[in-house]
Amino acid sequence: MSAKIAKRDDSPMLTDTEEENYISQIKYRHYSLKWTINNFDFVCNTMNAIESPRFPEAPTKEGQWFFRLEVVKLEQNNDQIFKIILTNTSRIKAIIKCNYDILNSSEIGPAFNAILSNDIDRHWTKSGSDMFKQLEWDKVEDRSVTLICKLSVFDSFNDIIPKPFTRFAKADNLLNQVECFFDDQAFKDVTLKVDDKEFNAHKTILILRSPVFAAMFKSKMTEEQTSTVEIKDINPTIFQKMLRFIYTEKVEDLDESAAELYYAAEKYQLGELKTMCLNSLYKNLSTDSVIETLKLAEIFSIFDLKRKAFECLASNVEELKETHEFLQLADNFPHFYTEINKVHKMDYAVRHSASTKYELK
């Protein structure tokens, strides 16, 4: 969903039009189910209803979803109603989009269109005769069917994100000029020593961009007298990337060093760089990065990133639990290990309580 809001001014003295652009995105949670029912002919002839396993396996804030089929005999000239119901264990209302197919063993059968609903139960109906025809029930020997579902549950609107809009060319020119100073050694008046590397920079630019550098140069320190500053706790490669960002607001190969850069951005209070690093960590969350990301989110109390990283870790714990990084995480943050055990105990209980349910006729 997008919207444009233009500010109108009929004054003849103004020649520029101001325009503000915004983007609003709908966030969904996506689930899927593939449910095969063997001997479906027997089910339809002897039972009133059958329920699918609950999905997803781990309960969500709206509970779990499942299908209930209220079945009738699949035969020609049967006008009794075959009913397909989608609901959840918590019986809550939710806006959803749902697409599903019911297919015979030859992958032929009725497809049900997407819906958008806010009811507790969503249901579709067909006659026994229609199901017989659409499943081509008289042409198949294997009397199994498979229900394949893709479900999207409305979560929220993402934050409105303004698109950058440059109103004055002068501001753009100034930013370009500052960027040019990064590689130009003229007028650089401070040397920053990081391990065995030295970087030259402009005090004025550092002061304008970072409150930490501003405090450093305003205080009566030895570094002020010698125009040399020793930087500790940051390796030279990360510092160079941070320094380039200070001049250009750009980062090369951000995804490769987002976690380390976040620590540097936090230390020097570079808010925009912190945001760029968090977005990169969130976007690239994987089994390779999840432990480092979780540690960072815990240390700096970044709740949303911590929650996402914990979910990823819990889902892949069997793959990671013997690694050195995981064992170190368990030693340094034992509460994570306790929480993961709770999740797995809950998953085990859910899997063993979500077996298919039947009702006999």
Short mmCIF file of C-alpha atoms in Angstrom, two decimals:
data_model
loop_
_atom_site.label_atom_id
_atom_site.label_comp_id
_atom_site.label_asym_id
_atom_site.label_seq_id
_atom_site.Cartn_x
_atom_site.Cartn_y
_atom_site.Cartn_z
CA MET A 1 0.00 0.00 0.00
CA SER A 2 1.49 3.37 -0.89
CA ALA A 3 0.30 6.89 -0.58
CA LYS A 4 1.47 10.27 -1.83
CA ILE A 5 0.71 13.41 0.09
CA ALA A 6 1.38 16.65 -1.76
CA LYS A 7 1.33 19.96 0.04
CA ARG A 8 -0.39 22.53 -2.14
CA ASP A 9 0.37 26.20 -2.02
CA ASP A 10 -1.27 28.53 -4.55
CA SER A 11 1.10 31.40 -3.82
CA PRO A 12 2.55 32.73 -7.12
CA MET A 13 5.86 33.46 -5.34
CA LEU A 14 6.65 29.71 -4.91
CA THR A 15 7.99 27.71 -7.84
CA ASP A 16 9.01 24.48 -6.06
CA THR A 17 6.46 21.80 -5.20
CA GLU A 18 6.95 19.99 -1.90
CA GLU A 19 6.05 16.32 -1.98
CA GLU A 20 6.28 13.69 0.73
CA ASN A 21 6.31 10.01 -0.16
CA TYR A 22 5.42 7.23 2.28
CA ILE A 23 5.19 3.44 2.19
CA SER A 24 2.98 1.30 4.44
CA GLN A 25 3.51 -2.46 4.32
CA ILE A 26 1.18 -5.15 5.65
CA LYS A 27 2.93 -7.84 7.65
CA TYR A 28 1.66 -11.42 7.53
CA ARG A 29 2.71 -14.61 9.27
CA HIS A 30 2.87 -17.48 6.78
CA TYR A 31 2.05 -21.13 7.51
CA SER A 32 1.61 -24.22 5.35
CA LEU A 33 0.11 -27.71 5.66
CA LYS A 34 0.34 -30.85 3.53
CA TRP A 35 -2.07 -33.48 4.82
CA THR A 36 -2.55 -36.83 3.11
CA ILE A 37 -5.55 -39.00 4.04
CA ASN A 38 -5.29 -42.64 2.99
CA ASN A 39 -8.41 -44.73 2.32
CA PHE A 40 -10.46 -41.57 1.90
CA ASP A 41 -13.32 -43.58 0.44
CA PHE A 42 -13.58 -45.48 3.73
CA VAL A 43 -13.50 -42.18 5.67
CA CYS A 44 -16.34 -40.70 3.64
CA ASN A 45 -18.47 -43.86 3.88
CA THR A 46 -18.10 -44.51 7.62
CA MET A 47 -17.32 -41.23 9.39
CA ASN A 48 -18.96 -37.87 9.98
CA ALA A 49 -15.83 -35.77 10.27
CA ILE A 50 -12.06 -35.83 10.31
CA GLU A 51 -9.62 -33.20 11.61
CA SER A 52 -6.15 -32.42 10.34
CA PRO A 53 -3.04 -32.14 12.52
CA ARG A 54 -2.58 -28.70 14.08
CA PHE A 55 -0.17 -26.37 12.33
CA PRO A 56 2.33 -24.87 12.77
CA GLU A 57 3.91 -27.38 15.18
CA ALA A 58 4.78 -24.73 17.77
CA PRO A 59 1.77 -22.74 19.06
CA THR A 60 1.60 -19.09 18.04
CA LYS A 61 -0.05 -16.15 19.77
CA GLU A 62 -3.32 -17.00 18.00
CA GLY A 63 -2.94 -20.70 18.79
CA GLN A 64 -2.71 -23.30 16.03
CA TRP A 65 -4.74 -23.81 12.86
CA PHE A 66 -6.44 -26.93 11.58
CA PHE A 67 -8.95 -28.17 9.01
CA ARG A 68 -12.13 -30.07 9.84
CA LEU A 69 -13.73 -32.00 7.00
CA GLU A 70 -17.41 -32.83 7.48
CA VAL A 71 -17.58 -35.58 4.89
CA VAL A 72 -20.31 -37.29 2.86
CA LYS A 73 -20.19 -40.15 0.39
CA LEU A 74 -18.46 -39.27 -2.86
CA GLU A 75 -20.86 -40.53 -5.51
CA GLN A 76 -22.91 -39.29 -8.40
CA ASN A 77 -26.25 -37.62 -7.65
CA ASN A 78 -25.38 -37.07 -3.97
CA ASP A 79 -26.59 -33.59 -3.01
CA GLN A 80 -25.46 -33.87 0.61
CA ILE A 81 -22.99 -31.15 1.58
CA PHE A 82 -19.27 -31.83 1.92
CA LYS A 83 -17.98 -29.08 4.25
CA ILE A 84 -14.39 -27.86 4.69
CA ILE A 85 -13.80 -25.72 7.80
CA LEU A 86 -10.64 -23.83 8.74
CA THR A 87 -10.35 -22.69 12.35
CA ASN A 88 -7.85 -22.33 15.18
CA THR A 89 -7.46 -23.76 18.64
CA SER A 90 -7.91 -20.40 20.38
CA ARG A 91 -11.18 -19.60 18.57
CA ILE A 92 -10.03 -16.05 17.87
CA LYS A 93 -10.93 -13.79 14.97
CA ALA A 94 -8.15 -13.07 12.51
CA ILE A 95 -7.82 -11.60 9.05
CA ILE A 96 -6.38 -14.30 6.80
CA LYS A 97 -5.60 -15.20 3.22
CA CYS A 98 -5.95 -18.87 2.41
CA ASN A 99 -5.32 -20.95 -0.70
CA TYR A 100 -5.69 -24.70 -0.69
CA ASP A 101 -6.23 -27.65 -2.98
CA ILE A 102 -7.73 -31.07 -2.37
CA LEU A 103 -6.08 -33.48 -4.81
CA ASN A 104 -6.44 -37.13 -5.67
CA SER A 105 -3.47 -39.47 -6.16
CA SER A 106 -3.09 -38.10 -9.72
CA GLU A 107 -2.93 -34.53 -8.34
CA ILE A 108 -6.34 -33.64 -9.74
CA GLY A 109 -9.03 -31.97 -7.67
CA PRO A 110 -10.79 -28.77 -6.65
CA ALA A 111 -8.84 -25.61 -5.82
CA PHE A 112 -10.34 -23.14 -3.37
CA ASN A 113 -9.81 -19.45 -3.99
CA ALA A 114 -8.03 -17.10 -1.62
CA ILE A 115 -10.23 -15.39 0.94
CA LEU A 116 -9.92 -12.43 3.27
CA SER A 117 -12.04 -12.90 6.36
CA ASN A 118 -12.40 -11.87 9.99
CA ASP A 119 -14.68 -14.70 11.13
CA ILE A 120 -13.91 -17.34 13.73
CA ASP A 121 -14.64 -20.21 11.32
CA ARG A 122 -14.07 -20.08 7.58
CA HIS A 123 -15.81 -22.75 5.61
CA TRP A 124 -16.38 -23.87 2.04
CA THR A 125 -19.01 -26.29 0.78
CA LYS A 126 -19.49 -28.62 -2.17
CA SER A 127 -21.94 -31.41 -2.76
CA GLY A 128 -20.83 -35.02 -2.63
CA SER A 129 -21.56 -35.16 -6.34
CA ASP A 130 -19.31 -32.18 -7.10
CA MET A 131 -16.45 -33.65 -5.07
CA PHE A 132 -16.92 -36.95 -6.92
CA LYS A 133 -16.61 -35.20 -10.29
CA GLN A 134 -13.77 -32.86 -9.44
CA LEU A 135 -11.67 -35.58 -7.82
CA GLU A 136 -12.44 -37.85 -10.81
CA TRP A 137 -13.23 -40.45 -8.20
CA ASP A 138 -14.33 -43.07 -10.73
CA LYS A 139 -10.98 -42.93 -12.57
CA VAL A 140 -8.48 -43.47 -9.74
CA GLU A 141 -7.57 -46.72 -8.04
CA ASP A 142 -5.59 -45.16 -5.17
CA ARG A 143 -8.33 -43.70 -2.97
CA SER A 144 -6.11 -41.26 -1.06
CA VAL A 145 -6.41 -37.47 -1.11
CA THR A 146 -3.99 -34.71 -0.15
CA LEU A 147 -4.91 -31.28 1.17
CA ILE A 148 -2.24 -28.66 0.47
CA CYS A 149 -2.72 -25.29 2.18
CA LYS A 150 -0.89 -21.96 2.21
CA LEU A 151 -2.16 -19.69 4.97
CA SER A 152 -1.25 -16.05 5.65
CA VAL A 153 -2.44 -14.48 8.92
CA PHE A 154 -2.50 -10.70 9.25
CA ASP A 155 -0.05 -9.46 11.87
CA SER A 156 0.25 -5.69 11.63
CA PHE A 157 1.22 -2.72 9.50
CA ASN A 158 4.94 -2.08 9.39
CA ASP A 159 6.12 1.32 10.50
CA ILE A 160 5.57 4.02 7.89
CA ILE A 161 8.93 4.61 6.26
CA PRO A 162 9.46 7.98 4.58
CA LYS A 163 11.36 7.80 1.32
CA PRO A 164 14.33 10.18 1.18
CA PHE A 165 13.40 13.41 -0.59
CA THR A 166 15.98 16.12 -1.24
CA ARG A 167 14.39 19.54 -1.35
CA PHE A 168 17.53 21.63 -1.76
CA ALA A 169 20.33 20.94 -4.18
CA LYS A 170 22.77 22.79 -1.89
CA ALA A 171 22.43 20.12 0.82
CA ASP A 172 23.26 17.41 -1.69
CA ASN A 173 26.28 19.34 -2.96
CA LEU A 174 27.57 19.81 0.59
CA LEU A 175 27.28 16.10 1.33
CA ASN A 176 29.14 15.28 -1.88
CA GLN A 177 31.89 17.71 -0.94
CA VAL A 178 32.32 16.12 2.49
CA GLU A 179 32.49 12.69 0.83
CA CYS A 180 35.30 13.92 -1.43
CA PHE A 181 37.38 14.83 1.64
CA PHE A 182 37.63 11.17 2.65
CA ASP A 183 40.32 10.39 0.06
CA ASP A 184 41.75 13.91 -0.07
CA GLN A 185 44.65 14.28 2.38
CA ALA A 186 44.52 18.10 2.26
CA PHE A 187 43.66 19.84 5.55
CA LYS A 188 43.50 16.61 7.55
CA ASP A 189 44.60 17.59 11.04
CA VAL A 190 44.38 14.50 13.22
CA THR A 191 45.95 11.04 13.10
CA LEU A 192 43.97 8.09 14.46
CA LYS A 193 46.15 5.12 15.49
CA VAL A 194 44.41 1.73 15.47
CA ASP A 195 46.82 -1.08 16.35
CA ASP A 196 49.60 -0.75 13.77
CA LYS A 197 47.53 1.29 11.31
CA GLU A 198 47.19 5.07 11.06
CA PHE A 199 44.27 6.99 9.56
CA ASN A 200 44.23 10.73 8.88
CA ALA A 201 41.01 12.69 9.30
CA HIS A 202 39.47 16.12 9.88
CA LYS A 203 38.68 16.96 13.49
CA THR A 204 35.75 19.16 12.45
CA ILE A 205 34.02 16.35 10.54
CA LEU A 206 34.58 13.87 13.36
CA ILE A 207 33.19 16.35 15.91
CA LEU A 208 30.09 17.04 13.81
CA ARG A 209 29.35 13.36 13.25
CA SER A 210 30.14 11.77 16.61
CA PRO A 211 29.44 13.12 20.13
CA VAL A 212 32.22 10.86 21.40
CA PHE A 213 34.82 12.42 19.13
CA ALA A 214 33.44 15.85 20.03
CA ALA A 215 33.96 15.19 23.75
CA MET A 216 37.41 13.77 23.07
CA PHE A 217 38.68 16.83 21.17
CA LYS A 218 37.05 19.37 23.47
CA SER A 219 38.69 17.94 26.56
CA LYS A 220 42.21 18.83 27.55
CA MET A 221 43.83 15.59 26.50
CA THR A 222 47.36 14.75 25.39
CA GLU A 223 45.92 13.70 22.03
CA GLU A 224 44.69 17.25 21.49
CA GLN A 225 48.19 18.61 21.92
CA THR A 226 49.82 16.10 19.56
CA SER A 227 46.92 15.75 17.12
CA THR A 228 47.24 12.00 17.54
CA VAL A 229 44.52 9.79 19.01
CA GLU A 230 44.95 6.14 19.92
CA ILE A 231 41.83 4.07 19.26
CA LYS A 232 41.39 0.87 21.24
CA ASP A 233 38.95 -2.06 21.14
CA ILE A 234 38.32 -1.79 17.36
CA ASN A 235 40.31 -3.61 14.70
CA PRO A 236 41.69 -1.50 11.83
CA THR A 237 39.39 -2.96 9.15
CA ILE A 238 36.25 -2.15 11.13
CA PHE A 239 37.53 1.30 12.04
CA GLN A 240 38.22 2.09 8.39
CA LYS A 241 34.65 1.11 7.48
CA MET A 242 33.31 3.28 10.32
CA LEU A 243 35.47 6.22 9.22
CA ARG A 244 34.25 5.87 5.64
CA PHE A 245 30.66 5.94 6.94
CA ILE A 246 31.37 9.13 8.90
CA TYR A 247 32.39 10.85 5.68
CA THR A 248 30.04 9.21 3.18
CA GLU A 249 27.14 7.54 5.08
CA LYS A 250 27.99 4.40 3.11
CA VAL A 251 29.43 1.05 4.16
CA GLU A 252 31.18 -1.39 1.87
CA ASP A 253 30.31 -5.08 2.36
CA LEU A 254 28.10 -4.30 5.34
CA ASP A 255 26.64 -7.81 5.56
CA GLU A 256 30.10 -9.27 6.22
CA SER A 257 30.80 -7.13 9.28
CA ALA A 258 27.47 -5.85 10.60
CA ALA A 259 27.90 -7.23 14.12
CA GLU A 260 31.42 -5.81 14.63
CA LEU A 261 30.37 -2.49 13.10
CA TYR A 262 27.42 -2.28 15.48
CA TYR A 263 29.77 -2.41 18.48
CA ALA A 264 31.83 0.41 16.95
CA ALA A 265 28.73 2.46 16.09
CA GLU A 266 27.45 2.04 19.65
CA LYS A 267 30.77 3.16 21.11
CA TYR A 268 30.92 6.30 18.95
CA GLN A 269 27.16 6.98 19.03
CA LEU A 270 26.55 6.76 15.29
CA GLY A 271 22.79 6.22 15.24
CA GLU A 272 22.34 5.80 11.48
CA LEU A 273 25.15 3.25 11.27
CA LYS A 274 23.57 1.27 14.15
CA THR A 275 20.27 1.14 12.23
CA MET A 276 22.01 -0.04 9.05
CA CYS A 277 23.80 -2.79 10.99
CA LEU A 278 20.60 -3.99 12.72
CA ASN A 279 18.74 -4.13 9.40
CA SER A 280 21.58 -6.19 7.92
CA LEU A 281 21.68 -8.59 10.88
CA TYR A 282 17.90 -9.09 10.74
CA LYS A 283 17.85 -9.62 6.97
CA ASN A 284 20.75 -12.10 6.96
CA LEU A 285 19.87 -14.12 10.06
CA SER A 286 20.97 -17.75 9.54
CA THR A 287 22.56 -20.66 11.37
CA ASP A 288 25.95 -19.12 10.62
CA SER A 289 25.15 -15.75 12.22
CA VAL A 290 22.40 -16.49 14.76
CA ILE A 291 24.60 -17.02 17.84
CA GLU A 292 26.64 -13.84 17.33
CA THR A 293 23.44 -11.90 16.60
CA LEU A 294 21.71 -13.26 19.71
CA LYS A 295 24.65 -12.27 21.91
CA LEU A 296 24.65 -8.75 20.48
CA ALA A 297 20.88 -8.38 20.91
CA GLU A 298 21.12 -9.57 24.52
CA ILE A 299 24.02 -7.26 25.42
CA PHE A 300 22.32 -4.16 23.98
CA SER A 301 18.71 -5.14 24.89
CA ILE A 302 17.45 -5.07 21.29
CA PHE A 303 14.18 -6.89 21.93
CA ASP A 304 12.84 -7.53 18.40
CA LEU A 305 16.19 -8.78 17.09
CA LYS A 306 16.68 -10.91 20.20
CA ARG A 307 13.26 -12.55 19.74
CA LYS A 308 13.89 -13.29 16.06
CA ALA A 309 17.38 -14.66 16.71
CA PHE A 310 16.13 -16.86 19.57
CA GLU A 311 13.41 -18.34 17.35
CA CYS A 312 16.03 -19.14 14.70
CA LEU A 313 18.37 -20.70 17.29
CA ALA A 314 15.61 -22.80 18.86
CA SER A 315 14.57 -24.07 15.42
CA ASN A 316 18.12 -25.14 14.54
CA VAL A 317 19.42 -26.20 17.94
CA GLU A 318 20.07 -29.82 16.84
CA GLU A 319 22.43 -28.57 14.17
CA LEU A 320 24.20 -26.07 16.45
CA LYS A 321 24.25 -27.62 19.91
CA GLU A 322 27.66 -29.30 19.54
CA THR A 323 29.46 -26.27 18.12
CA HIS A 324 31.96 -24.29 20.14
CA GLU A 325 29.93 -21.10 19.67
CA PHE A 326 26.78 -22.68 21.10
CA LEU A 327 28.59 -24.15 24.12
CA GLN A 328 30.17 -20.76 24.78
CA LEU A 329 26.74 -19.11 24.53
CA ALA A 330 25.33 -21.61 27.02
CA ASP A 331 28.17 -20.81 29.46
CA ASN A 332 27.87 -17.03 29.14
CA PHE A 333 24.06 -16.83 28.88
CA PRO A 334 22.66 -19.94 30.62
CA HIS A 335 19.09 -18.60 30.54
CA PHE A 336 19.05 -19.09 26.76
CA TYR A 337 19.79 -22.80 27.20
CA THR A 338 16.97 -23.08 29.73
CA GLU A 339 14.52 -21.33 27.38
CA ILE A 340 15.49 -23.56 24.45
CA ASN A 341 14.83 -26.66 26.55
CA LYS A 342 11.37 -25.31 27.40
CA VAL A 343 10.60 -24.74 23.71
CA HIS A 344 11.64 -28.27 22.80
CA LYS A 345 9.60 -29.81 25.60
CA MET A 346 6.57 -27.84 24.39
CA ASP A 347 7.18 -28.90 20.76
CA TYR A 348 7.37 -32.54 21.84
CA ALA A 349 4.09 -32.28 23.74
CA VAL A 350 2.37 -30.56 20.81
CA ARG A 351 3.53 -33.15 18.27
CA HIS A 352 2.22 -35.99 20.43
CA SER A 353 -1.13 -34.33 21.05
CA ALA A 354 -1.83 -33.23 17.46
CA SER A 355 -2.57 -36.61 15.93
CA THR A 356 -5.42 -36.83 13.45
CA LYS A 357 -8.89 -37.02 15.05
CA TYR A 358 -11.89 -38.93 13.71
CA GLU A 359 -15.61 -39.02 14.37
CA LEU A 360 -17.45 -42.23 13.42
CA LYS A 361 -20.83 -42.18 11.72
#
